[in-house]
Amino acid sequence: MNKPSTDAAGNTGSAQAESSSTANGPDDTQSLGQSTRDIILDTAERLFAQQGHDGTSMRQITSEAGVNLAAVNYHFGSKESLVQAVLKRRLAVLNQERLRLLDELEGQAEGRPLKPSHIVDAFFGTLLRLASRPEHVGKNFLPLLERTMTDPTGFIRAIVAEEYASVMERYQNAFFKALPDVPRTEIIWRFQFMLGATSYAIVGTDVLRLAMGWSLEDSDPTHDPERTLQRLMSFLLGGLRAPLPPASPATS
């Protein structure tokens, strides 16, 4: 009986065939028809959401995805490029929806300034609404975004900045038009504060309650996205509408 041939690395002929078929190209499919590329993305997304990208090794990704390193290298080239692809895939869905809503609001307004509350809801509310619909962004979307917001490295910040650039410009201009009596510097600061509040809303209260020894009523839906959205919107709009701070002595 003939033995399977082996290559210089000691792989059998069947292993060579598996490696070849896995890394052939973007149209490779697994038994359920999902492409190899999507399987790698889904696995990496889940692991990055659970452990962060620094805490996730390529060996772990390939093992849980059922592929070899050659497949990852073929489709993404490097771990950094894989992280980039994972983030861009989800941020694209989020930002496309934000732009769609803003286009819709501006079309209805026919050149008139938008209501600030509508702008806030379109930008920040969209995030939590999508998070409550995993069929659109995946069940790991919120924890992945939480990791991105709370522990970003330089290149992740660059990815997020790149993906947000056109969206932020559109929304910034909408705020400028909606709030003509508010200095633009003040609007930018308040937008920054709203981003920070939203980041912590995504993280939730678990760490705070643990640190402070606080407990919540059993009836409080701490992980209900709709309830979180209601609380967040009330807080954000209150901050946006707050009185302007007094002028500093240098500018008075």
mmCIF file of C-alpha atoms in Angstrom:
data_model
loop_
_atom_site.group_PDB
_atom_site.id
_atom_site.type_symbol
_atom_site.label_atom_id
_atom_site.label_comp_id
_atom_site.label_asym_id
_atom_site.label_seq_id
_atom_site.Cartn_x
_atom_site.Cartn_y
_atom_site.Cartn_z
ATOM 1 C CA MET A 1 0.000 0.000 0.000
ATOM 2 C CA ASN A 2 1.428 3.395 -0.987
ATOM 3 C CA LYS A 3 2.021 5.920 1.758
ATOM 4 C CA PRO A 4 0.879 9.521 1.298
ATOM 5 C CA SER A 5 3.673 11.731 0.017
ATOM 6 C CA THR A 6 5.169 14.315 2.348
ATOM 7 C CA ASP A 7 6.708 17.695 1.686
ATOM 8 C CA ALA A 8 9.797 19.249 3.276
ATOM 9 C CA ALA A 9 7.763 20.406 6.265
ATOM 10 C CA GLY A 10 6.454 16.880 6.876
ATOM 11 C CA ASN A 11 2.904 17.584 5.645
ATOM 12 C CA THR A 12 1.103 14.685 4.007
ATOM 13 C CA GLY A 13 -0.330 14.927 0.541
ATOM 14 C CA SER A 14 -3.839 15.341 1.991
ATOM 15 C CA ALA A 15 -2.609 18.181 4.213
ATOM 16 C CA GLN A 16 -0.991 19.828 1.184
ATOM 17 C CA ALA A 17 -4.265 19.598 -0.694
ATOM 18 C CA GLU A 18 -6.162 21.104 2.231
ATOM 19 C CA SER A 19 -3.666 23.962 2.441
ATOM 20 C CA SER A 20 -3.926 24.579 -1.275
ATOM 21 C CA SER A 21 -7.720 24.540 -1.355
ATOM 22 C CA THR A 22 -8.006 26.746 1.735
ATOM 23 C CA ALA A 23 -5.709 29.436 0.396
ATOM 24 C CA ASN A 24 -6.761 29.378 -3.228
ATOM 25 C CA GLY A 25 -8.829 32.523 -3.236
ATOM 26 C CA PRO A 26 -11.800 34.520 -1.988
ATOM 27 C CA ASP A 27 -14.396 32.194 -3.506
ATOM 28 C CA ASP A 28 -13.418 29.158 -1.414
ATOM 29 C CA THR A 29 -16.384 27.818 0.554
ATOM 30 C CA GLN A 30 -16.949 25.593 3.555
ATOM 31 C CA SER A 31 -19.681 22.980 3.881
ATOM 32 C CA LEU A 32 -22.431 25.545 4.599
ATOM 33 C CA GLY A 33 -21.498 27.761 1.686
ATOM 34 C CA GLN A 34 -19.839 30.478 3.784
ATOM 35 C CA SER A 35 -16.628 31.754 2.257
ATOM 36 C CA THR A 36 -13.311 31.125 3.950
ATOM 37 C CA ARG A 37 -12.784 34.861 4.191
ATOM 38 C CA ASP A 38 -16.074 35.378 6.048
ATOM 39 C CA ILE A 39 -15.358 32.485 8.400
ATOM 40 C CA ILE A 40 -12.018 34.060 9.297
ATOM 41 C CA LEU A 41 -13.643 37.468 9.778
ATOM 42 C CA ASP A 42 -16.435 36.088 11.973
ATOM 43 C CA THR A 43 -14.013 34.113 14.118
ATOM 44 C CA ALA A 44 -11.585 36.994 14.497
ATOM 45 C CA GLU A 45 -14.426 39.383 15.337
ATOM 46 C CA ARG A 46 -15.700 37.103 18.110
ATOM 47 C CA LEU A 47 -12.238 36.647 19.591
ATOM 48 C CA PHE A 48 -11.328 40.331 19.320
ATOM 49 C CA ALA A 49 -14.599 41.226 21.059
ATOM 50 C CA GLN A 50 -13.895 38.771 23.876
ATOM 51 C CA GLN A 51 -10.157 39.237 24.337
ATOM 52 C CA GLY A 52 -9.065 42.304 22.402
ATOM 53 C CA HIS A 53 -6.855 42.081 19.349
ATOM 54 C CA ASP A 54 -3.647 42.075 21.434
ATOM 55 C CA GLY A 55 -4.910 39.141 23.481
ATOM 56 C CA THR A 56 -5.804 37.080 20.427
ATOM 57 C CA SER A 57 -3.164 35.104 18.561
ATOM 58 C CA MET A 58 -3.218 34.119 14.923
ATOM 59 C CA ARG A 59 -2.877 30.496 16.034
ATOM 60 C CA GLN A 60 -6.091 30.821 18.032
ATOM 61 C CA ILE A 61 -7.926 32.401 15.105
ATOM 62 C CA THR A 62 -6.849 29.717 12.636
ATOM 63 C CA SER A 63 -7.631 26.930 15.101
ATOM 64 C CA GLU A 64 -11.151 28.123 15.860
ATOM 65 C CA ALA A 65 -11.868 29.044 12.237
ATOM 66 C CA GLY A 66 -10.695 25.631 11.038
ATOM 67 C CA VAL A 67 -8.259 27.102 8.514
ATOM 68 C CA ASN A 68 -4.505 27.313 8.246
ATOM 69 C CA LEU A 69 -2.254 30.339 8.414
ATOM 70 C CA ALA A 70 -1.811 30.337 4.637
ATOM 71 C CA ALA A 71 -5.524 31.101 4.239
ATOM 72 C CA VAL A 72 -5.315 34.084 6.584
ATOM 73 C CA ASN A 73 -2.209 35.372 4.833
ATOM 74 C CA TYR A 74 -3.867 34.965 1.439
ATOM 75 C CA HIS A 75 -6.995 36.904 2.336
ATOM 76 C CA PHE A 76 -5.542 39.524 4.698
ATOM 77 C CA GLY A 77 -1.746 39.448 4.583
ATOM 78 C CA SER A 78 -1.189 40.196 8.275
ATOM 79 C CA LYS A 79 -2.914 40.297 11.636
ATOM 80 C CA GLU A 80 -3.044 44.107 11.479
ATOM 81 C CA SER A 81 -4.840 43.939 8.136
ATOM 82 C CA LEU A 82 -7.253 41.363 9.574
ATOM 83 C CA VAL A 83 -8.060 43.680 12.508
ATOM 84 C CA GLN A 84 -8.612 46.482 10.000
ATOM 85 C CA ALA A 85 -10.973 44.352 7.906
ATOM 86 C CA VAL A 86 -12.970 43.269 10.970
ATOM 87 C CA LEU A 87 -13.484 46.859 12.120
ATOM 88 C CA LYS A 88 -14.202 48.288 8.681
ATOM 89 C CA ARG A 89 -16.831 45.657 7.985
ATOM 90 C CA ARG A 90 -18.928 46.752 10.974
ATOM 91 C CA LEU A 91 -18.155 50.476 10.972
ATOM 92 C CA ALA A 92 -19.202 50.651 7.314
ATOM 93 C CA VAL A 93 -22.700 49.371 8.185
ATOM 94 C CA LEU A 94 -22.985 51.857 11.062
ATOM 95 C CA ASN A 95 -21.793 54.873 9.099
ATOM 96 C CA GLN A 96 -23.829 54.060 5.992
ATOM 97 C CA GLU A 97 -26.956 54.034 8.153
ATOM 98 C CA ARG A 98 -25.962 57.326 9.781
ATOM 99 C CA LEU A 99 -25.509 58.954 6.379
ATOM 100 C CA ARG A 100 -28.762 57.486 5.088
ATOM 101 C CA LEU A 101 -30.682 58.969 8.023
ATOM 102 C CA LEU A 102 -28.997 62.354 7.673
ATOM 103 C CA ASP A 103 -29.760 62.407 3.934
ATOM 104 C CA GLU A 104 -33.382 61.611 4.749
ATOM 105 C CA LEU A 105 -33.634 64.341 7.391
ATOM 106 C CA GLU A 106 -32.034 66.957 5.142
ATOM 107 C CA GLY A 107 -34.290 65.974 2.254
ATOM 108 C CA GLN A 108 -37.373 66.451 4.427
ATOM 109 C CA ALA A 109 -36.054 69.776 5.760
ATOM 110 C CA GLU A 110 -35.616 71.172 2.215
ATOM 111 C CA GLY A 111 -32.723 73.418 3.164
ATOM 112 C CA ARG A 112 -33.981 74.418 6.609
ATOM 113 C CA PRO A 113 -31.846 73.692 9.692
ATOM 114 C CA LEU A 114 -32.518 70.334 11.303
ATOM 115 C CA LYS A 115 -33.717 69.948 14.863
ATOM 116 C CA PRO A 116 -30.682 69.230 17.072
ATOM 117 C CA SER A 117 -32.539 66.326 18.686
ATOM 118 C CA HIS A 118 -32.963 64.672 15.277
ATOM 119 C CA ILE A 119 -29.240 65.046 14.527
ATOM 120 C CA VAL A 120 -28.292 63.552 17.887
ATOM 121 C CA ASP A 121 -30.652 60.631 17.412
ATOM 122 C CA ALA A 122 -29.453 59.927 13.871
ATOM 123 C CA PHE A 123 -25.812 59.809 14.941
ATOM 124 C CA PHE A 124 -25.851 58.321 18.435
ATOM 125 C CA GLY A 125 -29.198 56.540 18.439
ATOM 126 C CA THR A 126 -28.299 54.633 15.300
ATOM 127 C CA LEU A 127 -25.433 52.957 17.139
ATOM 128 C CA LEU A 128 -27.584 51.451 19.874
ATOM 129 C CA ARG A 129 -30.431 50.574 17.535
ATOM 130 C CA LEU A 130 -28.089 48.614 15.296
ATOM 131 C CA ALA A 131 -26.567 46.925 18.336
ATOM 132 C CA SER A 132 -30.013 45.637 19.269
ATOM 133 C CA ARG A 133 -30.388 44.032 15.827
ATOM 134 C CA PRO A 134 -27.592 41.466 15.513
ATOM 135 C CA GLU A 135 -28.942 40.260 12.180
ATOM 136 C CA HIS A 136 -27.532 43.489 10.703
ATOM 137 C CA VAL A 137 -24.199 43.865 12.483
ATOM 138 C CA GLY A 138 -23.608 40.555 14.268
ATOM 139 C CA LYS A 139 -23.947 39.728 17.942
ATOM 140 C CA ASN A 140 -20.350 40.753 18.659
ATOM 141 C CA PHE A 141 -20.791 44.302 17.343
ATOM 142 C CA LEU A 142 -21.287 46.053 20.684
ATOM 143 C CA PRO A 143 -18.467 44.336 22.614
ATOM 144 C CA LEU A 144 -16.183 44.808 19.595
ATOM 145 C CA LEU A 145 -16.971 48.518 19.521
ATOM 146 C CA GLU A 146 -16.499 48.703 23.274
ATOM 147 C CA ARG A 147 -12.999 47.266 22.899
ATOM 148 C CA THR A 148 -12.263 49.702 20.097
ATOM 149 C CA MET A 149 -13.388 52.716 22.100
ATOM 150 C CA THR A 150 -11.801 51.873 25.436
ATOM 151 C CA ASP A 151 -8.482 50.325 24.447
ATOM 152 C CA PRO A 152 -7.443 51.507 20.989
ATOM 153 C CA THR A 153 -3.885 51.387 19.700
ATOM 154 C CA GLY A 154 -2.516 53.932 17.271
ATOM 155 C CA PHE A 155 -3.414 52.057 14.126
ATOM 156 C CA ILE A 156 -6.930 51.289 15.385
ATOM 157 C CA ARG A 157 -7.475 54.979 16.119
ATOM 158 C CA ALA A 158 -6.317 55.681 12.564
ATOM 159 C CA ILE A 159 -8.839 53.146 11.177
ATOM 160 C CA VAL A 160 -11.692 54.633 13.182
ATOM 161 C CA ALA A 161 -10.708 58.189 12.207
ATOM 162 C CA GLU A 162 -10.579 57.220 8.537
ATOM 163 C CA GLU A 163 -13.962 55.491 8.630
ATOM 164 C CA TYR A 164 -15.584 58.353 10.546
ATOM 165 C CA ALA A 165 -14.073 61.282 8.622
ATOM 166 C CA SER A 166 -16.797 61.936 6.036
ATOM 167 C CA VAL A 167 -19.582 61.111 8.484
ATOM 168 C CA MET A 168 -18.243 63.418 11.176
ATOM 169 C CA GLU A 169 -17.900 66.281 8.691
ATOM 170 C CA ARG A 170 -21.518 65.919 7.571
ATOM 171 C CA TYR A 171 -22.866 65.816 11.106
ATOM 172 C CA GLN A 172 -20.619 68.628 12.276
ATOM 173 C CA ASN A 173 -21.958 70.864 9.515
ATOM 174 C CA ALA A 174 -25.524 69.872 10.409
ATOM 175 C CA PHE A 175 -24.915 70.927 14.016
ATOM 176 C CA PHE A 176 -23.329 74.210 12.918
ATOM 177 C CA LYS A 177 -26.404 75.006 10.826
ATOM 178 C CA ALA A 178 -28.861 73.900 13.528
ATOM 179 C CA LEU A 179 -27.134 75.906 16.292
ATOM 180 C CA PRO A 180 -26.043 79.177 14.653
ATOM 181 C CA ASP A 181 -25.887 81.057 17.974
ATOM 182 C CA VAL A 182 -23.537 78.532 19.602
ATOM 183 C CA PRO A 183 -19.811 79.056 18.925
ATOM 184 C CA ARG A 184 -18.438 76.332 16.694
ATOM 185 C CA THR A 185 -15.698 75.515 19.184
ATOM 186 C CA GLU A 186 -18.374 74.909 21.807
ATOM 187 C CA ILE A 187 -20.311 72.620 19.460
ATOM 188 C CA ILE A 188 -17.176 70.573 18.787
ATOM 189 C CA TRP A 189 -16.506 70.244 22.527
ATOM 190 C CA ARG A 190 -20.059 69.168 23.201
ATOM 191 C CA PHE A 191 -19.896 66.643 20.394
ATOM 192 C CA GLN A 192 -16.731 65.281 21.996
ATOM 193 C CA PHE A 193 -18.502 65.000 25.358
ATOM 194 C CA MET A 194 -21.399 63.182 23.694
ATOM 195 C CA LEU A 195 -18.980 60.719 22.100
ATOM 196 C CA GLY A 196 -17.449 60.052 25.517
ATOM 197 C CA ALA A 197 -20.826 59.544 27.173
ATOM 198 C CA THR A 198 -21.851 57.137 24.428
ATOM 199 C CA SER A 199 -18.631 55.171 24.838
ATOM 200 C CA TYR A 200 -19.335 54.648 28.523
ATOM 201 C CA ALA A 201 -22.975 53.831 27.844
ATOM 202 C CA ILE A 202 -21.785 51.007 25.586
ATOM 203 C CA VAL A 203 -19.443 49.696 28.261
ATOM 204 C CA GLY A 204 -22.306 49.547 30.763
ATOM 205 C CA THR A 205 -22.317 49.954 34.529
ATOM 206 C CA ASP A 206 -20.750 46.647 35.577
ATOM 207 C CA VAL A 207 -17.314 48.069 36.398
ATOM 208 C CA LEU A 208 -18.747 51.120 38.166
ATOM 209 C CA ARG A 209 -21.123 49.037 40.267
ATOM 210 C CA LEU A 210 -18.326 46.671 41.204
ATOM 211 C CA ALA A 211 -15.976 49.500 42.169
ATOM 212 C CA MET A 212 -18.596 51.432 44.146
ATOM 213 C CA GLY A 213 -20.409 48.471 45.622
ATOM 214 C CA TRP A 214 -23.660 49.679 44.084
ATOM 215 C CA SER A 215 -26.533 47.367 43.276
ATOM 216 C CA LEU A 216 -29.452 47.965 40.945
ATOM 217 C CA GLU A 217 -33.029 46.876 41.312
ATOM 218 C CA ASP A 218 -33.693 43.479 39.773
ATOM 219 C CA SER A 219 -36.321 45.086 37.563
ATOM 220 C CA ASP A 220 -33.817 47.485 36.021
ATOM 221 C CA PRO A 221 -32.984 46.314 32.474
ATOM 222 C CA THR A 222 -29.308 47.242 32.557
ATOM 223 C CA HIS A 223 -28.554 45.464 29.289
ATOM 224 C CA ASP A 224 -31.690 46.500 27.400
ATOM 225 C CA PRO A 225 -30.494 48.570 24.404
ATOM 226 C CA GLU A 226 -33.836 50.378 24.102
ATOM 227 C CA ARG A 227 -33.756 51.489 27.742
ATOM 228 C CA THR A 228 -30.110 52.471 27.437
ATOM 229 C CA LEU A 229 -30.967 54.501 24.336
ATOM 230 C CA GLN A 230 -33.716 56.386 26.181
ATOM 231 C CA ARG A 231 -31.395 57.237 29.057
ATOM 232 C CA LEU A 232 -28.544 58.213 26.770
ATOM 233 C CA MET A 233 -30.644 60.459 24.527
ATOM 234 C CA SER A 234 -32.069 62.298 27.534
ATOM 235 C CA PHE A 235 -28.558 62.882 28.861
ATOM 236 C CA LEU A 236 -27.046 63.926 25.529
ATOM 237 C CA LEU A 237 -29.789 66.396 24.699
ATOM 238 C CA GLY A 238 -29.538 67.905 28.169
ATOM 239 C CA GLY A 239 -25.837 68.482 27.657
ATOM 240 C CA LEU A 240 -26.274 69.871 24.167
ATOM 241 C CA ARG A 241 -28.883 72.373 25.377
ATOM 242 C CA ALA A 242 -26.977 73.401 28.511
ATOM 243 C CA PRO A 243 -26.129 77.095 28.966
ATOM 244 C CA LEU A 244 -22.834 78.230 27.519
ATOM 245 C CA PRO A 245 -19.966 78.457 30.016
ATOM 246 C CA PRO A 246 -18.902 81.947 31.060
ATOM 247 C CA ALA A 247 -16.209 83.507 28.917
ATOM 248 C CA SER A 248 -12.698 83.152 30.279
ATOM 249 C CA PRO A 249 -10.916 86.348 31.422
ATOM 250 C CA ALA A 250 -8.613 86.140 28.410
ATOM 251 C CA THR A 251 -11.541 86.343 25.987
ATOM 252 C CA SER A 252 -13.867 88.673 27.899
#
